[in-house]
Amino acid sequence: MKVRLASGSPRRLELLKQLGHDVEVCVSAFNEVSGAENVVEAIVAANALGKGSAVAKVMGSQIPLVSADTVVALEGEILGKPQDSLEARQMLIRLSGKCHRVLTGVAVLYEEQQLVEVTETKVWFRNLSEAEIGAYVATGEPLDKAGAYGIQGRGAILVDRIEGCYNNVVGLPLTRLYQMMAQIGVRGF
């Protein structure tokens, strides 16, 4: 099945291809909104819908269109992608030994319909030593990831356990997306 992805995320593309879909990538020009932790669900939902709507305005929505926004939230703060190695190190020190939330807003636009939902996964980091943090940061992996880690890569060893959808932490909750597609009338997803 052909699906349009309003995201340049290689992880989201890989997840959709894992399901066997023909994926057309159309990076959205939407400027993401930001805000405080207490409205994080509204922020990721608005960003997901904004990204999808911007692409639908140009490309249409005759093909199912998927867009998403994922954030890491810890103690009242949204941790975005670190600007440099120092910021990545600081984020990982803060995450060490604690539980944080990963929230992904997902939007599906198809024909004249749109559906937006938010999925949350709780992630517990084990206690990390300075040496472990330094070694992980030195790999460069944290620099393009929200919260400065990738659970699907080397960052997997930082995580003690999760509660919720693993693929949500990677960037796209596939089971929920499947249910949303059915709900909006997409057949064959």
Tab-separated table of C-alpha atoms in Angstrom:
chain	number	residue	atom	x	y	z
A	1	MET	CA	0.000	0.000	0.000
A	2	LYS	CA	1.222	3.521	-0.763
A	3	VAL	CA	1.508	5.869	2.230
A	4	ARG	CA	2.736	9.453	2.336
A	5	LEU	CA	4.968	10.354	5.301
A	6	ALA	CA	5.154	14.038	6.269
A	7	SER	CA	8.486	13.610	8.024
A	8	GLY	CA	12.164	13.388	7.211
A	9	SER	CA	12.762	11.016	10.121
A	10	PRO	CA	14.697	7.945	8.949
A	11	ARG	CA	13.318	6.046	11.956
A	12	ARG	CA	9.675	6.705	11.007
A	13	LEU	CA	10.403	5.758	7.403
A	14	GLU	CA	12.039	2.520	8.531
A	15	LEU	CA	9.081	1.650	10.777
A	16	LEU	CA	6.558	2.149	7.954
A	17	LYS	CA	8.690	0.149	5.526
A	18	GLN	CA	8.928	-2.599	8.148
A	19	LEU	CA	5.178	-3.055	7.645
A	20	GLY	CA	5.732	-3.522	3.905
A	21	HIS	CA	4.366	-0.197	2.684
A	22	ASP	CA	5.518	1.869	-0.280
A	23	VAL	CA	6.372	5.132	1.477
A	24	GLU	CA	6.620	8.515	-0.211
A	25	VAL	CA	8.506	10.990	1.995
A	26	CYS	CA	7.376	14.626	1.877
A	27	VAL	CA	9.128	16.717	4.500
A	28	SER	CA	6.801	19.318	5.988
A	29	ALA	CA	7.678	23.015	6.114
A	30	PHE	CA	5.512	23.477	9.228
A	31	ASN	CA	7.155	25.447	12.062
A	32	GLU	CA	6.637	23.434	15.236
A	33	VAL	CA	5.036	25.014	18.279
A	34	SER	CA	6.519	24.654	21.758
A	35	GLY	CA	5.389	25.220	25.320
A	36	ALA	CA	5.385	23.985	28.890
A	37	GLU	CA	5.253	20.389	30.122
A	38	ASN	CA	1.652	20.669	31.326
A	39	VAL	CA	0.457	21.042	27.736
A	40	VAL	CA	2.825	18.555	26.106
A	41	GLU	CA	-0.030	16.411	24.777
A	42	ALA	CA	-1.559	19.440	23.050
A	43	ILE	CA	1.835	20.446	21.644
A	44	VAL	CA	2.628	17.077	20.031
A	45	ALA	CA	-0.924	16.791	18.687
A	46	ALA	CA	-0.769	20.306	17.183
A	47	ASN	CA	2.664	19.665	15.660
A	48	ALA	CA	1.610	16.349	14.145
A	49	LEU	CA	-1.534	17.851	12.614
A	50	GLY	CA	0.330	20.969	11.468
A	51	LYS	CA	2.996	18.924	9.686
A	52	GLY	CA	0.387	16.733	8.005
A	53	SER	CA	-1.862	19.624	7.013
A	54	ALA	CA	1.043	21.532	5.450
A	55	VAL	CA	1.909	18.546	3.245
A	56	ALA	CA	-1.763	17.820	2.437
A	57	LYS	CA	-2.205	21.419	1.302
A	58	VAL	CA	0.505	20.883	-1.333
A	59	MET	CA	0.149	17.175	-2.168
A	60	GLY	CA	-3.467	16.414	-1.304
A	61	SER	CA	-4.682	13.546	0.857
A	62	GLN	CA	-5.982	11.010	-1.662
A	63	ILE	CA	-3.144	8.794	-0.443
A	64	PRO	CA	-3.131	8.149	3.337
A	65	LEU	CA	-0.835	10.742	4.887
A	66	VAL	CA	0.927	10.163	8.222
A	67	SER	CA	2.699	12.783	10.311
A	68	ALA	CA	4.060	12.696	13.842
A	69	ASP	CA	5.852	14.638	16.539
A	70	THR	CA	7.754	12.977	19.399
A	71	VAL	CA	9.061	14.596	22.588
A	72	VAL	CA	10.793	13.485	25.763
A	73	ALA	CA	9.388	15.069	28.930
A	74	LEU	CA	11.156	15.063	32.303
A	75	GLU	CA	10.195	16.855	35.515
A	76	GLY	CA	8.187	19.632	33.935
A	77	GLU	CA	10.446	20.151	30.929
A	78	ILE	CA	10.447	19.015	27.325
A	79	LEU	CA	13.892	17.777	26.294
A	80	GLY	CA	14.407	18.366	22.593
A	81	LYS	CA	17.354	17.451	20.422
A	82	PRO	CA	20.621	18.603	22.010
A	83	GLN	CA	22.479	21.414	20.261
A	84	ASP	CA	25.891	19.905	21.001
A	85	SER	CA	27.762	17.256	23.008
A	86	LEU	CA	27.692	19.319	26.199
A	87	GLU	CA	23.909	19.653	26.105
A	88	ALA	CA	23.566	15.931	25.301
A	89	ARG	CA	25.712	15.091	28.335
A	90	GLN	CA	23.590	17.375	30.556
A	91	MET	CA	20.355	15.756	29.369
A	92	LEU	CA	21.670	12.251	29.999
A	93	ILE	CA	22.839	13.216	33.501
A	94	ARG	CA	19.314	14.477	34.217
A	95	LEU	CA	17.701	11.298	32.821
A	96	SER	CA	20.033	8.964	34.735
A	97	GLY	CA	18.175	6.852	37.311
A	98	LYS	CA	14.814	8.466	36.563
A	99	CYS	CA	11.552	7.838	34.751
A	100	HIS	CA	10.561	10.128	31.885
A	101	ARG	CA	7.715	10.222	29.388
A	102	VAL	CA	7.946	9.891	25.620
A	103	LEU	CA	4.889	11.301	23.859
A	104	THR	CA	4.127	11.058	20.162
A	105	GLY	CA	1.337	12.918	18.456
A	106	VAL	CA	0.232	11.069	15.316
A	107	ALA	CA	-1.994	12.516	12.604
A	108	VAL	CA	-3.604	10.597	9.762
A	109	LEU	CA	-5.152	12.546	6.896
A	110	TYR	CA	-7.082	10.691	4.230
A	111	GLU	CA	-9.426	12.158	1.672
A	112	GLU	CA	-11.531	14.659	3.678
A	113	GLN	CA	-10.856	13.092	7.067
A	114	GLN	CA	-8.243	13.685	9.731
A	115	LEU	CA	-7.541	11.979	13.021
A	116	VAL	CA	-4.996	12.978	15.673
A	117	GLU	CA	-4.014	11.018	18.775
A	118	VAL	CA	-1.229	11.043	21.370
A	119	THR	CA	0.556	7.936	22.646
A	120	GLU	CA	2.632	7.930	25.838
A	121	THR	CA	5.363	5.534	26.929
A	122	LYS	CA	7.157	5.715	30.271
A	123	VAL	CA	10.904	5.027	30.133
A	124	TRP	CA	13.144	4.308	33.137
A	125	PHE	CA	16.873	4.899	32.781
A	126	ARG	CA	19.276	2.953	34.947
A	127	ASN	CA	21.860	4.895	36.976
A	128	LEU	CA	24.568	5.927	34.526
A	129	SER	CA	28.194	6.644	35.345
A	130	GLU	CA	29.998	9.700	33.983
A	131	ALA	CA	32.177	7.347	31.910
A	132	GLU	CA	29.125	5.650	30.358
A	133	ILE	CA	27.555	8.988	29.519
A	134	GLY	CA	30.813	10.258	28.009
A	135	ALA	CA	31.279	7.131	25.926
A	136	TYR	CA	27.717	7.292	24.614
A	137	VAL	CA	27.940	10.984	23.765
A	138	ALA	CA	31.242	10.326	21.953
A	139	THR	CA	29.391	8.032	19.512
A	140	GLY	CA	27.470	11.049	18.171
A	141	GLU	CA	24.200	9.129	18.359
A	142	PRO	CA	22.544	11.462	20.896
A	143	LEU	CA	22.885	14.582	18.756
A	144	ASP	CA	19.833	14.082	16.516
A	145	LYS	CA	17.519	12.494	19.070
A	146	ALA	CA	14.967	14.051	21.427
A	147	GLY	CA	16.206	13.545	24.975
A	148	ALA	CA	19.706	12.772	23.643
A	149	TYR	CA	19.234	9.019	23.185
A	150	GLY	CA	18.007	6.460	20.684
A	151	ILE	CA	16.438	3.355	22.217
A	152	GLN	CA	16.780	1.528	18.882
A	153	GLY	CA	20.540	2.065	18.799
A	154	ARG	CA	23.363	2.143	21.303
A	155	GLY	CA	21.104	4.035	23.692
A	156	ALA	CA	19.247	0.772	24.383
A	157	ILE	CA	21.777	-0.026	27.131
A	158	LEU	CA	20.791	3.140	29.021
A	159	VAL	CA	17.207	1.960	29.486
A	160	ASP	CA	16.229	-0.215	32.437
A	161	ARG	CA	12.607	-0.748	31.374
A	162	ILE	CA	9.648	0.782	29.586
A	163	GLU	CA	5.904	0.827	30.128
A	164	GLY	CA	3.998	1.186	26.879
A	165	CYS	CA	4.801	1.021	23.192
A	166	TYR	CA	8.462	0.519	22.249
A	167	ASN	CA	7.916	1.873	18.712
A	168	ASN	CA	6.497	5.054	20.247
A	169	VAL	CA	9.920	5.693	21.806
A	170	VAL	CA	11.510	5.149	18.377
A	171	GLY	CA	9.104	7.749	16.943
A	172	LEU	CA	5.921	6.112	15.615
A	173	PRO	CA	3.505	3.901	17.610
A	174	LEU	CA	2.704	1.350	14.900
A	175	THR	CA	-0.120	-0.494	16.638
A	176	ARG	CA	-1.956	2.749	17.368
A	177	LEU	CA	-1.309	3.954	13.808
A	178	TYR	CA	-2.786	0.711	12.453
A	179	GLN	CA	-5.920	1.260	14.582
A	180	MET	CA	-6.169	4.896	13.476
A	181	MET	CA	-5.945	3.897	9.810
A	182	ALA	CA	-8.816	1.441	10.268
A	183	GLN	CA	-10.830	4.040	12.168
A	184	ILE	CA	-10.454	6.626	9.404
A	185	GLY	CA	-11.413	4.096	6.698
A	186	VAL	CA	-8.036	3.191	5.176
A	187	ARG	CA	-8.243	-0.399	3.904
A	188	GLY	CA	-5.231	-2.674	3.547
A	189	PHE	CA	-2.928	-0.936	6.001
